Coordinates of C-alpha atoms in Angstrom, one line a residue:
M1 CA 0.3 55.9 -58.3
S2 CA 2.9 55.6 -61.4
S3 CA 4.6 58.8 -59.4
I4 CA 4.9 57.5 -56.4
K5 CA 6.3 54.0 -57.7
N6 CA 9.0 56.3 -59.2
V7 CA 10.4 57.2 -56.7
V8 CA 10.0 54.7 -54.3
K9 CA 11.9 53.3 -57.5
V10 CA 14.9 55.8 -56.9
M11 CA 14.8 55.4 -53.7
N12 CA 15.3 51.7 -53.5
F13 CA 18.0 52.8 -56.8
H14 CA 20.3 54.9 -54.1
S15 CA 20.1 52.4 -51.4
L16 CA 21.3 49.6 -53.2
L17 CA 24.5 52.1 -53.9
R18 CA 25.1 53.5 -50.5
V19 CA 24.6 49.6 -49.1
D20 CA 27.5 48.7 -51.5
K21 CA 29.8 51.7 -51.0
A22 CA 29.2 51.8 -47.0
R23 CA 30.1 48.0 -46.9
K24 CA 33.3 48.8 -48.8
R25 CA 34.7 51.0 -46.1
A26 CA 32.7 48.8 -43.9
E27 CA 35.2 45.5 -45.1
H28 CA 38.4 48.3 -44.5
Y29 CA 38.5 48.8 -41.5
L30 CA 37.1 45.1 -40.4
N31 CA 40.1 43.9 -41.4
V32 CA 42.3 46.5 -40.3
G33 CA 40.5 46.2 -36.7
N34 CA 41.2 42.5 -36.5
E35 CA 44.6 43.1 -36.8
I36 CA 45.3 45.9 -34.6
T37 CA 42.8 44.3 -31.4
K38 CA 45.7 41.2 -32.1
I39 CA 48.4 44.0 -32.4
L40 CA 46.6 45.6 -29.2
S41 CA 45.9 42.5 -27.3
E42 CA 50.0 41.2 -27.1
I43 CA 50.4 44.4 -25.9
L44 CA 48.3 45.1 -23.2
Y45 CA 48.5 41.7 -22.2
N46 CA 52.2 41.1 -22.3
K47 CA 53.1 38.6 -19.5
N48 CA 56.1 41.3 -18.3
I49 CA 53.7 44.4 -18.1
V50 CA 51.5 42.7 -16.5
L51 CA 53.5 41.4 -14.0
D52 CA 54.7 44.7 -13.4
K53 CA 51.5 45.9 -12.9
K54 CA 52.2 48.7 -15.5
G55 CA 48.8 47.8 -17.8
L56 CA 45.3 49.9 -17.4
T57 CA 43.4 48.1 -15.7
P58 CA 40.5 49.6 -14.8
D59 CA 38.0 50.4 -11.7
P60 CA 35.6 47.9 -11.6
N61 CA 33.1 50.1 -9.6
K62 CA 33.6 53.7 -11.9
P63 CA 30.3 54.0 -14.4
I64 CA 29.8 52.7 -17.4
L65 CA 30.3 54.7 -20.9
D66 CA 28.0 53.7 -23.1
I67 CA 28.3 54.7 -27.4
Y68 CA 25.5 54.5 -29.6
V69 CA 25.5 54.7 -33.0
A70 CA 22.1 55.9 -34.6
N71 CA 20.5 57.3 -38.1
D72 CA 19.3 61.0 -39.3
Y73 CA 17.8 59.4 -42.6
G74 CA 13.9 58.3 -43.6
Y75 CA 12.8 54.9 -43.0
C76 CA 14.4 53.4 -40.6
G77 CA 12.5 53.6 -37.8
D78 CA 13.1 50.1 -36.4
F79 CA 16.6 51.0 -36.9
N80 CA 16.6 53.5 -34.1
S81 CA 14.1 52.2 -32.2
S82 CA 16.2 49.4 -31.7
V83 CA 19.1 51.9 -30.3
R84 CA 16.5 53.4 -27.9
R85 CA 15.5 50.7 -25.8
A86 CA 18.6 50.1 -25.5
I87 CA 19.0 53.7 -23.8
L88 CA 16.4 53.3 -21.7
N89 CA 17.9 50.0 -20.6
N90 CA 20.9 51.6 -19.4
P91 CA 19.5 54.8 -18.3
D92 CA 22.6 54.9 -15.4
N93 CA 25.5 54.7 -17.5
Y94 CA 26.9 57.8 -19.3
K95 CA 26.4 58.1 -23.3
I96 CA 27.0 59.6 -26.0
I97 CA 24.5 59.4 -28.8
I98 CA 24.8 59.8 -32.4
G99 CA 21.6 60.4 -34.3
K100 CA 19.6 63.4 -34.6
K101 CA 16.3 61.0 -34.3
I102 CA 17.1 59.9 -30.6
V103 CA 15.7 62.6 -28.6
Y104 CA 16.3 61.0 -25.2
K105 CA 18.6 63.8 -23.3
D106 CA 19.7 63.6 -19.8
D107 CA 22.6 64.4 -17.0
K108 CA 24.3 61.7 -17.9
T109 CA 25.1 62.2 -22.4
I110 CA 28.3 63.6 -22.9
L111 CA 27.4 64.5 -26.4
K112 CA 25.0 64.8 -28.5
I113 CA 25.7 64.7 -32.6
E114 CA 24.4 64.5 -35.8
K115 CA 24.9 61.7 -37.7
D116 CA 25.9 64.4 -40.7
D117 CA 28.5 65.6 -38.3
F118 CA 30.3 62.7 -37.5
N119 CA 33.0 63.1 -39.3
E120 CA 33.3 66.7 -38.5
R121 CA 32.9 66.3 -34.3
F122 CA 35.0 62.9 -34.3
L123 CA 38.0 65.1 -32.5
E124 CA 35.4 65.8 -29.8
I125 CA 34.7 62.5 -29.1
Q126 CA 38.2 61.2 -29.5
H127 CA 39.4 64.1 -27.2
Y128 CA 37.0 63.1 -24.5
I129 CA 37.9 59.7 -24.6
D130 CA 41.7 60.7 -24.5
K131 CA 41.0 62.6 -21.2
S132 CA 38.2 59.6 -19.6
L133 CA 41.0 57.1 -20.2
L134 CA 43.7 59.7 -18.6
N135 CA 41.8 59.7 -15.9
M136 CA 40.1 55.9 -15.9
D137 CA 36.8 57.7 -15.1
Y138 CA 35.3 54.2 -16.7
S139 CA 35.3 50.3 -16.0
E140 CA 33.6 49.7 -19.2
V141 CA 33.3 51.4 -23.3
N142 CA 30.7 50.4 -25.1
I143 CA 29.4 50.3 -28.5
Y144 CA 25.7 49.8 -30.2
Y145 CA 25.7 49.5 -33.5
N146 CA 23.5 47.7 -36.1
H147 CA 25.7 45.4 -37.6
Y148 CA 25.4 44.6 -41.2
Y149 CA 26.3 41.1 -42.3
T150 CA 24.9 40.3 -45.8
S151 CA 23.2 41.3 -48.3
T152 CA 20.2 40.0 -46.2
T153 CA 20.5 40.6 -42.8
F154 CA 21.8 43.2 -39.9
E155 CA 21.4 42.7 -36.3
F156 CA 21.8 45.4 -33.2
K157 CA 24.9 44.5 -31.6
K158 CA 27.0 45.6 -28.6
I159 CA 31.1 45.7 -28.1
K160 CA 32.9 46.4 -25.2
A161 CA 35.8 48.8 -27.2
F162 CA 37.3 48.4 -23.1
P163 CA 38.7 47.0 -21.7
V164 CA 40.6 45.1 -24.4
E165 CA 39.0 41.8 -23.9
F166 CA 41.3 39.4 -22.9
E167 CA 41.1 36.0 -23.8
G168 CA 42.7 33.6 -20.8
E169 CA 46.5 33.8 -21.6
Y170 CA 49.6 36.0 -21.5
Y171 CA 51.3 36.7 -23.8
E172 CA 55.2 35.6 -23.8
G173 CA 56.4 35.5 -27.4
N174 CA 56.8 39.5 -27.6
D175 CA 58.9 41.7 -25.4
F176 CA 58.4 45.6 -25.5
V177 CA 61.0 47.9 -24.5
A178 CA 59.4 52.1 -24.0
E179 CA 61.8 54.7 -24.0
T180 CA 58.8 57.1 -22.7
D181 CA 56.1 56.6 -19.8
L182 CA 54.2 53.4 -20.6
Q183 CA 50.9 53.9 -18.6
K184 CA 50.7 57.3 -21.2
M185 CA 51.9 54.9 -24.2
L186 CA 49.0 52.5 -23.8
I187 CA 46.1 54.7 -22.9
S188 CA 47.3 56.8 -25.9
L189 CA 47.4 53.2 -28.0
V190 CA 43.9 52.1 -25.6
S191 CA 42.5 55.6 -26.9
F192 CA 43.0 54.5 -31.1
Y193 CA 41.6 51.1 -30.6
I194 CA 38.5 52.5 -28.4
C195 CA 38.2 55.2 -31.8
Y196 CA 38.8 52.6 -35.1
Q197 CA 36.3 50.9 -33.4
L198 CA 33.6 53.8 -33.3
K199 CA 34.8 54.8 -36.8
M200 CA 34.5 51.3 -38.0
C201 CA 31.2 50.8 -36.9
E202 CA 29.3 53.2 -37.9
C203 CA 30.7 52.5 -41.4
I204 CA 28.5 48.9 -40.5
S205 CA 26.5 50.5 -39.5
E206 CA 25.8 53.0 -42.7
A207 CA 25.7 49.4 -44.6
A208 CA 22.6 48.1 -42.3
E209 CA 20.4 51.0 -42.4
N210 CA 21.2 51.3 -46.2
L211 CA 20.0 47.7 -46.5
N212 CA 17.0 48.4 -43.9
R213 CA 15.6 51.1 -46.3
N214 CA 16.3 49.0 -49.3
Q215 CA 14.4 45.8 -47.9
I216 CA 11.9 48.6 -46.8
T217 CA 11.5 50.6 -50.2
R218 CA 11.5 47.0 -52.1
M219 CA 8.8 45.9 -49.7
A220 CA 6.6 49.0 -50.7
L221 CA 7.5 48.3 -54.8
D222 CA 5.6 45.0 -53.8
K223 CA 3.1 46.2 -52.8
I224 CA 2.7 49.3 -54.8
E225 CA 3.0 46.5 -57.8
E226 CA 0.1 44.6 -56.3
R227 CA -2.2 47.6 -55.4
E228 CA -1.9 48.0 -59.7
V229 CA -1.9 44.5 -60.1
E230 CA -5.3 44.3 -58.4
E231 CA -6.6 47.7 -59.8
K232 CA -5.5 46.0 -63.2
H233 CA -7.9 43.1 -62.3
A234 CA -10.8 45.3 -60.7
L235 CA -10.8 47.8 -63.9
A236 CA -11.0 44.5 -66.4
R237 CA -14.1 42.8 -64.3
Q238 CA -15.6 45.8 -64.1
K239 CA -15.2 46.2 -68.7
N240 CA -16.3 42.6 -68.9
E241 CA -19.4 43.4 -66.0
E242 CA -20.1 46.8 -68.6
T243 CA -19.6 44.6 -71.3
C244 CA -21.7 41.6 -70.2
K245 CA -24.9 44.2 -69.0
K246 CA -24.7 45.6 -72.7
N247 CA -25.0 42.3 -74.2
V248 CA -27.8 41.5 -72.2
E249 CA -29.5 44.7 -72.8
N250 CA -29.1 44.3 -76.8
F251 CA -31.0 41.1 -76.2
K252 CA -33.7 41.8 -74.3
T253 CA -34.5 44.8 -77.2
L254 CA -34.4 42.0 -79.7
I255 CA -36.8 40.2 -77.9
A256 CA -38.7 42.8 -77.3
I257 CA -39.4 43.8 -81.2
G258 CA -39.7 39.7 -81.7
D259 CA -41.7 40.1 -79.4
Q260 CA -43.9 43.2 -81.5
N261 CA -43.5 41.1 -84.7
G262 CA -45.3 38.7 -83.9

């Protein structure tokens, strides 16, 4: 039991370190991501661009692309089950799946990448998104992932990365002069935005999965400690019973000797 406890303690400690590291990376991405979203919205929904009909307007009849960020490591069954449910709930959507433990694959699965290969194969995702935007293949691009909030909470989320959310008013404060193909420039900006959002979600998801692993190992440690207390109490009861039994036997022997001596 002690050897198991030591292993779980090490796993718990490492998960805490990874949570902190991933949280710092995620906060960096999130802070910059908010500014990128604001700037991109001001460009995409600039009044002159909208009036000239040069913005990126997807065809609502086109299919949807979903990107799922799962987990490849242990102690995260609940974490991945949320991803599986979302995939099964959207069977008609095209999909990119990040995480080898998601065994789902169909004719609409564009890419399937192991979590450890995410950074090395990220260009594959980027090139596909570039091509899809150039051809306007999809009406939406969504990212599904587990979002880290605090050291005790995370939640499965969906964010719409394309089209960029419109807040209901066109921006008039800034005007732009484009000395290049405006459509290609906007496609490049939106592709960068989607890829940045995906990088951010992967970081936040890593923090969430390590938080989940930390909670599970903490529960395991609590159970082990409860078991240790129970075993300690059981051993103490056994010793008390043996002592009591021995005292009773000694008392009986004394009585028998007393009877023999009259």
